[in-house]
Coordinates of C-alpha atoms in Angstrom, one line a residue:
Chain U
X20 CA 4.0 -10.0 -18.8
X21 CA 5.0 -12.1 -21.3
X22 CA 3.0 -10.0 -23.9
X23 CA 5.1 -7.4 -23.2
X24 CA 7.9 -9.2 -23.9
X25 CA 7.5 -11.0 -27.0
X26 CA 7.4 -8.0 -29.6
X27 CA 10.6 -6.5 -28.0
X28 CA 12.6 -10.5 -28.1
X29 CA 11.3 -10.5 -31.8
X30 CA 12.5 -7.2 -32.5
X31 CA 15.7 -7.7 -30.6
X32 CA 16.1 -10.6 -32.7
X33 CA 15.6 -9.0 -35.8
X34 CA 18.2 -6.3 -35.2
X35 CA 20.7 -9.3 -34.1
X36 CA 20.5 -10.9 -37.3
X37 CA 20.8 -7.6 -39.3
X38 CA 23.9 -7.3 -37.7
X39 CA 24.9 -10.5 -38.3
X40 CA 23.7 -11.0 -41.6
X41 CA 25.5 -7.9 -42.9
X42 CA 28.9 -7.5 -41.9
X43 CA 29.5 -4.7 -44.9
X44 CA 26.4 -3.0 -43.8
X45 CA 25.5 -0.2 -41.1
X46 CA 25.7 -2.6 -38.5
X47 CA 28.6 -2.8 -36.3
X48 CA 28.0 -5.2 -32.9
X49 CA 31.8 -5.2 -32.5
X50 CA 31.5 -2.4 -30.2
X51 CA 29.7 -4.4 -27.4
X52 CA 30.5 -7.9 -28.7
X53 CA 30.9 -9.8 -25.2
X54 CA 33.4 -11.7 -26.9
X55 CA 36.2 -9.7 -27.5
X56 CA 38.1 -7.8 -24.8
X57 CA 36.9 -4.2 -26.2
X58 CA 33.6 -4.8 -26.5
X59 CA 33.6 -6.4 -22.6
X60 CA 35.1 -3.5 -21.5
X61 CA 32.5 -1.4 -23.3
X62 CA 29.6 -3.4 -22.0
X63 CA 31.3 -3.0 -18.4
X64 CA 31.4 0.9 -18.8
X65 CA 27.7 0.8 -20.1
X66 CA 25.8 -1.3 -17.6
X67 CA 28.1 0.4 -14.6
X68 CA 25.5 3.2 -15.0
X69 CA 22.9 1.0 -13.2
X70 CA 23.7 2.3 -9.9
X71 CA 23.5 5.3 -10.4
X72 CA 20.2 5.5 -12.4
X73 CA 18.8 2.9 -9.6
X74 CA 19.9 5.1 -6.9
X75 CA 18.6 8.0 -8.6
X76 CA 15.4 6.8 -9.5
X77 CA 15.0 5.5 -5.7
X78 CA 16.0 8.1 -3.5
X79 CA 13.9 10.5 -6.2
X80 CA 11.0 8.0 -6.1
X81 CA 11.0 7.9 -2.2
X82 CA 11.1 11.8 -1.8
X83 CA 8.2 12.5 -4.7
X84 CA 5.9 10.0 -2.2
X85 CA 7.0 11.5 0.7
X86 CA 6.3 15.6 -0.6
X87 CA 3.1 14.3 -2.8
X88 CA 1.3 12.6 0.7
X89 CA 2.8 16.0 2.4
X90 CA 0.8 18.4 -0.7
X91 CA -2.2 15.6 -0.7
X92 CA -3.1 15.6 2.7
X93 CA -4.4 19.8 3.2
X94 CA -5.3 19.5 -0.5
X95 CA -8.4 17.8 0.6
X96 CA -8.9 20.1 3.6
X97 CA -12.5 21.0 3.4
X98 CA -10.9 24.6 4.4
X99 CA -9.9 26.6 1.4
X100 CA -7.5 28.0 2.6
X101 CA -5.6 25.2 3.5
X102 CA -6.1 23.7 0.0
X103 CA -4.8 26.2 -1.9
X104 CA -1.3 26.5 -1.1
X105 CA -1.4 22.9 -2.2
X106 CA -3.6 23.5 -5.3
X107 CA -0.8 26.1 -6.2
X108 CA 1.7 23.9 -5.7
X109 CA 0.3 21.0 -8.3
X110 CA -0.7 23.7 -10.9
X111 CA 3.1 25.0 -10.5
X112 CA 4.9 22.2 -10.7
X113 CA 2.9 20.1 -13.2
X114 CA 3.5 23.1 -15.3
X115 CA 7.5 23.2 -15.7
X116 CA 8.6 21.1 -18.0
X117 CA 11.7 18.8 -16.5
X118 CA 14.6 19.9 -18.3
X119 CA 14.1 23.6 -18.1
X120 CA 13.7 22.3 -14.4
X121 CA 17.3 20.7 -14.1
X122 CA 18.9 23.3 -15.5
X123 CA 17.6 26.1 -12.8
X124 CA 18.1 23.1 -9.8
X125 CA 21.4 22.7 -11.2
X126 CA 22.9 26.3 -12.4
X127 CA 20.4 28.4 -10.3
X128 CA 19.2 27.1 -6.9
X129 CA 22.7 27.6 -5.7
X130 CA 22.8 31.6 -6.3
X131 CA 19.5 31.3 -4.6
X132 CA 20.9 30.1 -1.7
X133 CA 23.9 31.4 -1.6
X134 CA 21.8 34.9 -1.9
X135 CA 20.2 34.1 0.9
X136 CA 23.8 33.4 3.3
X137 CA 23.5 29.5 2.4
X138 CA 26.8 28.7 0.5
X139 CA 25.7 25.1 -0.8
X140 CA 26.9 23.6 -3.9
X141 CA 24.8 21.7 -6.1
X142 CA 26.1 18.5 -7.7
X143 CA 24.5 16.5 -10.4
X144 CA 23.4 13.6 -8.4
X145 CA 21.5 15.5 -6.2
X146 CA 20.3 18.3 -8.8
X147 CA 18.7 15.3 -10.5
X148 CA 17.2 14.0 -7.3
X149 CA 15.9 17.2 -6.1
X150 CA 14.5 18.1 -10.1
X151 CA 13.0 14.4 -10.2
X152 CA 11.4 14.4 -7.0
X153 CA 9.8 17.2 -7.3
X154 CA 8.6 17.7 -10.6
X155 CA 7.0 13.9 -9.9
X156 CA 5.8 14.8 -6.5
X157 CA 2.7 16.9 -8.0
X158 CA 1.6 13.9 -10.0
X159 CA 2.3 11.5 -6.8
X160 CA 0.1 14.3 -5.0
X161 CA -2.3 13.5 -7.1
X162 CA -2.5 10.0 -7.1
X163 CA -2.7 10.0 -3.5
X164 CA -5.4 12.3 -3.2
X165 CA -7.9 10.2 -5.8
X166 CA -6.6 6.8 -3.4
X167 CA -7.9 8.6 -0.7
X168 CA -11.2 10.0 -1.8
X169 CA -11.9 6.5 -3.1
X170 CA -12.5 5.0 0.5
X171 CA -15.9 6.1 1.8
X172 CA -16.4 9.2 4.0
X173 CA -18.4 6.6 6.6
X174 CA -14.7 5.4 7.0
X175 CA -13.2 8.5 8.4
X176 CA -16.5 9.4 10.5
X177 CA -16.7 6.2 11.6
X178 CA -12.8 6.5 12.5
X179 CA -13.6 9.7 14.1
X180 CA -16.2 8.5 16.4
X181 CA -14.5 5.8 18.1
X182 CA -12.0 8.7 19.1
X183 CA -8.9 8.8 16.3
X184 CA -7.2 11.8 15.7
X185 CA -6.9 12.8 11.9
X186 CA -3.5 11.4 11.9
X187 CA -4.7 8.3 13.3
X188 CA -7.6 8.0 11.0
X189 CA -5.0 8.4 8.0
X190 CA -2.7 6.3 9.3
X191 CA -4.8 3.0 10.4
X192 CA -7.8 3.3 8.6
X193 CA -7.5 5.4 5.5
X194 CA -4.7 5.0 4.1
X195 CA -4.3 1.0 4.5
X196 CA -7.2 0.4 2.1
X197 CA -6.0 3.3 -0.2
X198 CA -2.9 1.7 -0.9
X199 CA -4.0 -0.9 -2.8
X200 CA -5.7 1.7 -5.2
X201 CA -2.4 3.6 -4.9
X202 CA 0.1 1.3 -5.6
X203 CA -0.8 0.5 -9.6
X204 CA -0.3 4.5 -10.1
X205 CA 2.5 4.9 -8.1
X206 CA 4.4 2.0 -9.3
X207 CA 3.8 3.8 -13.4
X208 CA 5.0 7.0 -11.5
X209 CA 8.5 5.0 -11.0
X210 CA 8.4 4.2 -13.7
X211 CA 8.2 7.6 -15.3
X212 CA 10.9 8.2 -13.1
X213 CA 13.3 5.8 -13.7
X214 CA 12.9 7.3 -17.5
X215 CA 13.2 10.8 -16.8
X216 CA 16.5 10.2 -15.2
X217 CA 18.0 10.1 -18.2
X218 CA 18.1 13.9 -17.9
X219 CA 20.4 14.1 -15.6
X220 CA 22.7 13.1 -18.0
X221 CA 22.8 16.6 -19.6
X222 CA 24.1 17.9 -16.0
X223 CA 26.8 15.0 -16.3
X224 CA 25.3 12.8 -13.6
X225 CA 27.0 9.4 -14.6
X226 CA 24.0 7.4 -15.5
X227 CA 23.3 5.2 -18.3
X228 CA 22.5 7.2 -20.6
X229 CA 25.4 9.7 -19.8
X230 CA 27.7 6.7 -20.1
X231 CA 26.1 6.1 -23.8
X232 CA 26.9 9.1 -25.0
X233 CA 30.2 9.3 -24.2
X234 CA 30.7 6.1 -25.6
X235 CA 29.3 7.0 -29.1
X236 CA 31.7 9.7 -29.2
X237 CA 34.7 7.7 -28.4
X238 CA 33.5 4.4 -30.6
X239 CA 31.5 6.0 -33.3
X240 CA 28.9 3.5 -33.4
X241 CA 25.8 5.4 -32.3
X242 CA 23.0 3.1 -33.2
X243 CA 24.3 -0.2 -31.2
X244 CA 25.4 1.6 -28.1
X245 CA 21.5 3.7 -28.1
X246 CA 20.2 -0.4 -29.1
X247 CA 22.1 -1.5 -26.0
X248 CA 21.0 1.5 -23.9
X249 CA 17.4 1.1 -24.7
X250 CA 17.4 -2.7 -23.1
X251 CA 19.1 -1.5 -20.5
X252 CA 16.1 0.8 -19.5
X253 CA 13.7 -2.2 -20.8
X254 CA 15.2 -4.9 -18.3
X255 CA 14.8 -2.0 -16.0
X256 CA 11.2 -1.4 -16.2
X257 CA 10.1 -5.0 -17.0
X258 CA 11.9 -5.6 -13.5
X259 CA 9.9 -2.8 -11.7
X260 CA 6.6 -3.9 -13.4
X261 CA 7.1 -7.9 -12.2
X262 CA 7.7 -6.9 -8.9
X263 CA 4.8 -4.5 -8.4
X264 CA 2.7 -7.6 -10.0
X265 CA 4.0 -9.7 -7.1
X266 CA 3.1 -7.0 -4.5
X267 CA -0.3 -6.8 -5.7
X268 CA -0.6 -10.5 -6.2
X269 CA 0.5 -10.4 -2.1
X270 CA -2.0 -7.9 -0.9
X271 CA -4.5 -9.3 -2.6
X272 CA -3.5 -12.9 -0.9
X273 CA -3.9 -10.7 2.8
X274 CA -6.8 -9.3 2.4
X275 CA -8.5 -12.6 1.1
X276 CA -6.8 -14.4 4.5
Chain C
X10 CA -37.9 14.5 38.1
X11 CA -35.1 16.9 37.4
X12 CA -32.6 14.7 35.4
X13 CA -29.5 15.7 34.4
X14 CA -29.3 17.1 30.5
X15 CA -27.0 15.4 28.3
X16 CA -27.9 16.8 25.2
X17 CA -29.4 20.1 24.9
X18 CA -29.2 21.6 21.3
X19 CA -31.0 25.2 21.2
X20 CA -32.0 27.2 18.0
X21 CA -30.5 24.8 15.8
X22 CA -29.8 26.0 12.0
X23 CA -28.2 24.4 9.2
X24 CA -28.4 24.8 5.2
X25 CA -26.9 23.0 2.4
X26 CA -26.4 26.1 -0.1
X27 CA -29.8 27.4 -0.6
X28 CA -31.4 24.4 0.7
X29 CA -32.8 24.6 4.8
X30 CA -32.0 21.5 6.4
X31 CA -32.7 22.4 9.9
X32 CA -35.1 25.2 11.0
X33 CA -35.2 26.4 14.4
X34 CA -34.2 23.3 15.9
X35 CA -34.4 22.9 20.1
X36 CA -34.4 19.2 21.4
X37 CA -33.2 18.3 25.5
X38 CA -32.3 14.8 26.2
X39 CA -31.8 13.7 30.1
X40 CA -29.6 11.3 31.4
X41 CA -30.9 7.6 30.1
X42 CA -34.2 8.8 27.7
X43 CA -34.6 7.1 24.8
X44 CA -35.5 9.1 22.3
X45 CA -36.6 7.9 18.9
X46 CA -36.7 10.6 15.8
X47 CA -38.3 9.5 12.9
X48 CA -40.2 11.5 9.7
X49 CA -40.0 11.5 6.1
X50 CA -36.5 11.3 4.2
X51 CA -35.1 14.4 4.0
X52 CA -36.6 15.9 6.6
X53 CA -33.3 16.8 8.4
X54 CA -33.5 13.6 11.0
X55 CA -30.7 12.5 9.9
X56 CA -28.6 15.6 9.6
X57 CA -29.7 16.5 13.2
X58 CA -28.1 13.2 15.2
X59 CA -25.1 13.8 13.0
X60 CA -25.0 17.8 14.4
X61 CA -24.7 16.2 18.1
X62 CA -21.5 14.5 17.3
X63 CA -19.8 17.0 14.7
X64 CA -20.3 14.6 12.0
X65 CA -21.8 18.1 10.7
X66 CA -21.5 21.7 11.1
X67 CA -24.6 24.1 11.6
X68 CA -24.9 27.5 11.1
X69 CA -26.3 29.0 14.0
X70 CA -27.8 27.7 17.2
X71 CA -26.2 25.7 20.0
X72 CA -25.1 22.6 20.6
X73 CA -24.5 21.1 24.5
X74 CA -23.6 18.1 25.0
X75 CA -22.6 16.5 28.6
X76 CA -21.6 19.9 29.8
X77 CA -19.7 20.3 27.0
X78 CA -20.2 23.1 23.8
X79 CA -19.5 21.6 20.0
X80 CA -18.1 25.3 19.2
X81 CA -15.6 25.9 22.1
X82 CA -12.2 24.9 21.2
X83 CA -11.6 20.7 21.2
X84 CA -15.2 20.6 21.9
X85 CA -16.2 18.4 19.1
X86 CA -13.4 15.8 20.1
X87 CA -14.4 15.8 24.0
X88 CA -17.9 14.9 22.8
X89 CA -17.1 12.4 20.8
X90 CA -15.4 10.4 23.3
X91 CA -18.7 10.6 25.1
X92 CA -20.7 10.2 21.7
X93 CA -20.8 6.3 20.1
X94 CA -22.7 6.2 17.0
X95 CA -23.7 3.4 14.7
X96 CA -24.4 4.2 11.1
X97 CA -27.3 2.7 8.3
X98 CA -24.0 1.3 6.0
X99 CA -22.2 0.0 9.4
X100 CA -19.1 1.2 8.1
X101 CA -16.7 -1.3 9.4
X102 CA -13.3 -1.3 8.4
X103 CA -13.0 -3.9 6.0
X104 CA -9.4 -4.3 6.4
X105 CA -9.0 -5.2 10.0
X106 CA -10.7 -8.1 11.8
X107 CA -13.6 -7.9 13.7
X108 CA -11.7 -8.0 17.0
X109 CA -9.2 -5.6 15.4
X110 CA -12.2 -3.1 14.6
X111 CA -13.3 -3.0 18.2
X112 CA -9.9 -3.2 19.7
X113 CA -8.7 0.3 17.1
X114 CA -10.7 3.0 19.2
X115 CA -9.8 1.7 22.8
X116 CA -5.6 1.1 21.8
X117 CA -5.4 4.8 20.0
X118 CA -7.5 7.2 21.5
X119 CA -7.6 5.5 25.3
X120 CA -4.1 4.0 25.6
X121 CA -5.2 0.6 26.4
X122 CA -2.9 -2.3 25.9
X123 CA -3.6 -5.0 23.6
X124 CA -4.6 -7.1 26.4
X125 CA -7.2 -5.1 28.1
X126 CA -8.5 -4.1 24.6
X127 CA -9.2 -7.5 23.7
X128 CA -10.9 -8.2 26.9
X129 CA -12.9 -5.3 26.3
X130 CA -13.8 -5.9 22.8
X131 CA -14.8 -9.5 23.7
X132 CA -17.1 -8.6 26.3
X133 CA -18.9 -6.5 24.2
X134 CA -18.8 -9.1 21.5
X135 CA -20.6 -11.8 23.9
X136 CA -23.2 -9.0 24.5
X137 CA -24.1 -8.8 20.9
X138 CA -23.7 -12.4 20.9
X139 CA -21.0 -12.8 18.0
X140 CA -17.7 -13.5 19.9
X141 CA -17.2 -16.6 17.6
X142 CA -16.5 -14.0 14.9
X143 CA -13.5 -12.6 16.2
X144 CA -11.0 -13.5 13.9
X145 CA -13.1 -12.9 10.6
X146 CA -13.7 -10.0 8.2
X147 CA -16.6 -7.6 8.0
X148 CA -17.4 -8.7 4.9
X149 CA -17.7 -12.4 5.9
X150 CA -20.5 -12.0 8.2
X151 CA -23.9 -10.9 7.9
X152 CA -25.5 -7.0 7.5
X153 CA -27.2 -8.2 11.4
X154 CA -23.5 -9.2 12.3
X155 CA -21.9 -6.2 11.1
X156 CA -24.4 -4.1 12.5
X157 CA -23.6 -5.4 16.0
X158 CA -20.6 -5.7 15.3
X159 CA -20.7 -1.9 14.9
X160 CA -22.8 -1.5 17.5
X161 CA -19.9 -3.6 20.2
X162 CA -17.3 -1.4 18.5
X163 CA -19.1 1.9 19.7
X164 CA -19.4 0.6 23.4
X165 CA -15.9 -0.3 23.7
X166 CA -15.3 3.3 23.5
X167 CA -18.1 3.3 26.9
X168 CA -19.6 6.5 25.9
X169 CA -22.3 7.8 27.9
X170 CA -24.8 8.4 25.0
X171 CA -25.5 6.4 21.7
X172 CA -26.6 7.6 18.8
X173 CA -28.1 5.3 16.0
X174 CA -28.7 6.7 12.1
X175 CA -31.8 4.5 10.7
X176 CA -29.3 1.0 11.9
X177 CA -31.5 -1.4 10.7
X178 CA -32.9 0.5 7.0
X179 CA -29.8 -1.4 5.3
X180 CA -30.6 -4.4 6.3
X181 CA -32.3 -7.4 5.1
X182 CA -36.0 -8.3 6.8
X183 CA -35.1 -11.6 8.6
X184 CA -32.3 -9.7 10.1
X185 CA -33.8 -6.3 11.6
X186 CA -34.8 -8.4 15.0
X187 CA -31.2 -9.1 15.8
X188 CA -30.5 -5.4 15.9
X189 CA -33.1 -4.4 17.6
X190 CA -32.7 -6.9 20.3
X191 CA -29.2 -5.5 20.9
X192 CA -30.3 -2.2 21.2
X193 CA -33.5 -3.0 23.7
X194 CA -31.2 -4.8 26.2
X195 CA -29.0 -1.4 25.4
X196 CA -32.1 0.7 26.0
X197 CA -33.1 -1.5 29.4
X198 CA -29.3 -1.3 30.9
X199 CA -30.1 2.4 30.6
X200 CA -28.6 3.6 27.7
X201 CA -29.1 7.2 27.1
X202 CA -30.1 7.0 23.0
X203 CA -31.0 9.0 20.1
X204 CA -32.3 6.8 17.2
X205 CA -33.3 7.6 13.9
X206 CA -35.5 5.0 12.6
X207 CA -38.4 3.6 11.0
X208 CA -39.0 0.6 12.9
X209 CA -42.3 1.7 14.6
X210 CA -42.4 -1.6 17.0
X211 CA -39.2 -0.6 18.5
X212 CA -39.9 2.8 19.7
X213 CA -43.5 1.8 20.9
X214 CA -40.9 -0.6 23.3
X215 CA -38.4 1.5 24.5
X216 CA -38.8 5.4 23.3
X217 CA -39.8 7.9 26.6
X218 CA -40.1 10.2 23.7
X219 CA -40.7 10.4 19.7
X220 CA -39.8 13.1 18.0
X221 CA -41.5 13.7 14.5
X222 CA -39.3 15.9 12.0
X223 CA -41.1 17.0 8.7
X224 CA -39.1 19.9 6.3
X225 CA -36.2 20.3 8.9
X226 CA -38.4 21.0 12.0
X227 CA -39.7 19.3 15.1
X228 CA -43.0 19.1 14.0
X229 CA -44.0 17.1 17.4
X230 CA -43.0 15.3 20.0
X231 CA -44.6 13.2 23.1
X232 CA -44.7 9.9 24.6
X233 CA -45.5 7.0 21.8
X234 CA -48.5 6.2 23.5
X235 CA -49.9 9.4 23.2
X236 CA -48.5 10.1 19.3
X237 CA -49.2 6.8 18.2
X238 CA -53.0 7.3 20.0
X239 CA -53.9 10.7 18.8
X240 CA -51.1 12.3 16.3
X241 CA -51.8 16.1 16.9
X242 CA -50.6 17.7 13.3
X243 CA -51.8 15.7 10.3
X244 CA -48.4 15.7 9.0
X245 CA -47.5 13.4 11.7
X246 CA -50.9 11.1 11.1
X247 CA -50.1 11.1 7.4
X248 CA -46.3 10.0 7.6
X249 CA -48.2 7.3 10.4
X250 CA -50.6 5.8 8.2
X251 CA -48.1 5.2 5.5
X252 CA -45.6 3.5 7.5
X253 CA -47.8 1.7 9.8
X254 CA -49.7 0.3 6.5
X255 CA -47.2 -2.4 6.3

């Protein structure tokens, strides 16, 4: 933890006192000064995209773990057949990059469905939750699936013999000890997520980022609102990573009860 | 003495790839025998017992057990609820309690309550004499503990036949008796059993019949008096005299 944070407090540091230091030069802090009315109302515009990329990231999150266990589970069917469709799916999905992904989500999806008698529209909150989660959901798949072939196959026979279904098997014996192989994975999966939200600003989802850029075009100063919108993300992740230490920290406390 | 079959598995074949683990298999069990199947690693022993509960699939042949075929449709679940089995590595789940490994099978698959599955699992626990080690984690106790531990977990599920694979081989020496102890007094209540093992003191006790396997066939089988007197195939005498050396 705290070496993560010392390099970036140094080099926040550093760009403070260039600012400072050099009120002629490239350096214009004005712009989000907390002191002055404009630059509150600046910062106020700025961090009021942490809703929305929190939301985002969540409800995106949430759905990738829900569809990776659902393409996990019959990809390690020891029937072929019921592997492949989710083999397919990984391959697919891990192939399309995520902004060529948005764009159909976003522009597309609806002519699909309308095409097929659905008349839905589309908005950019949940184009970017629908892009996110599933573009993540083939790397959650797979995280899931090396969790689960981590616990010994004497588990699930012995599971099996004292009369559990699959479901069961997954449910109370399986997947409890997989978790805690999961969780580290998953947690850099969020991560990843909470990153790659930023796209959705290019659909004009009102996130952080989208909020950035359309204050450096009304201010001008491109290089202290990006500064600003970097730490933004930063407190973001630092707060993600320090509670998934704390989880860990917990489950390792239960299962040493 | 026409006893009723429990286990009847005819013609029994099974290969890994190119590799025959079971040839031509045919083994009948009645209602409380004891058999004990024992031969040379890799000689399919293991593979068999683990046929009879579909812990494996075979290729051709039959499998009967209680009344019951492994290939109709929900046949392998039907004979596992009659089926306990106890495995060499124990396999416990580490993450419950011992009470709450016992107590899994009877709550889920039987619909017991919490209460009557904790009575249950504590009987069974005062038969293989642990019940103090209710509350603890697997890994806390001994391999003998586990072992029985295992062992109480399988009975909870009261199935009608026990199968064993080589239960005491991970064990430590000083710790083998405890296991085999618990499975005598299993054997005497009249335990129908198929047990893979080594331990040659145990199925001179309690086996009606021992079944030698060599290459993925029954090479031989009879009472141990009369196999342990006068081995008829010299496979049987050689695999004898090296594990009876000891």
């Amino acid at each position: 933890m705290t070496r993560s944070i010392s390099p970036w407090m140094l080099l926040c540091c550093l760009l403070l006192l260039a600012g400072c230091g050099s009120s002629a030069g490239t350096w214009g802090w004005y712009v989000i000064n907390p002191s002055t009315a404009q630059g509150q109302s600046n910062i106020r515009f700025l961090i009021g995209g942490f809703g929305a990329t929190i939301l985002l990231s969540l409800i995106a999150a949430g759905l990738s773990m829900l569809i990776g266990l659902l393409v996990a589970l019959p990809g390690m069917s020891s029937n072929k057949w019921i592997r492949l469709p989710s083999r397919i799916y990984i391959e697919f999905v891990r192939a399309i990059p995520l902004l060529p992904m948005l764009f159909w989500v976003f522009y597309g999806l609806p002519v699909v469905m309308r095409s097929f008698g659905m008349p839905v529209t589309i908005d950019a909150f949940w184009g970017a939750i629908i892009t996110l989660a599933i573009s993540d959901s083939a790397f959650t798949a797979e995280i899931y699936r090396a969790g689960i072939q981590s616990i010994p196959k004497g588990q699930t026979e012995a599971a099996r013999t004292v009369g559990l279904s699959y479901t069961q098997t997954m449910r109370y014996v399986v997947l409890p000890q997989a978790i805690r192989r999961i969780l580290p994975p998953l947690a850099n999966q969020f991560i990843y997520i909470v990153k790659m939200s930023a796209f959705a600003s290019v659909i004009g989802m009102q996130e952080l980022t989208r909020r950035a850029n359309e204050l450096v075009v009304t201010e001008y100063r491109p290089l202290e609102i990006y500064t600003l919108l970097i730490l933004e993300y930063l407190v973001l992740v630092l707060i993600i990573s320090f509670f998934v230490r704390w989880l860990e920290r917990k489950m390792d406390a239960d299962e040493s009860r | 003495m026409s006893a009723e079959r429990v286990i009847e598995i005819s013609s029994l074949n099974k290969s890994f790839g190119d590799f025959q683990v079971l040839t031509d298999v045919n083994l009948t069990v009645s209602l409380g025998e004891r058999i004990v199947v024992c031969g040379p690693s890799g000689s399919g022993k293991s593979t068999l017992i683990r046929c009879v509960n579909g812990l494996e699939q075979f290729d051709s042949g039959r499998i009967v057990v209680d009344g019951i075929s492994l290939a109709e449709p929900g046949g392998v679940d039907r004979v596992r609820a009659e089926v306990g089995m106890v495995f060499q590595q124990f396999n416990l789940f580490p993450h419950l309690t011992v009470l709450e490994n016992l107590t899994l099978g009877p709550m889920k698959s039987r619909g017991l309550s919490r209460t009557d599955a904790n009575a249950l699992a504590m009987m069974y626990l005062e038969r293989v004499r642990i019940p103090e080690q209710a509350e603890k984690r697997p890994r806390e106790l001994s391999g003998g503990q586990q072992q029985r531990v295992a062992i109480a977990r399988s009975l909870c599920m009261k199935p009608k036949i026990m199968l064993f694979d080589e239960p005491t081989s991970a064990l430590d020496p000083e710790m083998i008796s405890e296991v085999l102890d618990v499975m005598v007094e299993l054997a005497e209540e009249g335990m129908t059993m198929l047990v893979v093992t080594h331990e040659m003191g145990f199925a001179r006790k309690v086996a009606d019949r021992m079944v030698f396997m060599d290459g993925g066939e029954i090479v031989e089988t009879g009472t141990p008096a009369t196999v342990f007197e006068a081995p008829k195939s010299e496979r049987f005498r050689a695999f004898l005299d090296k594990i009876l050396q000891h």
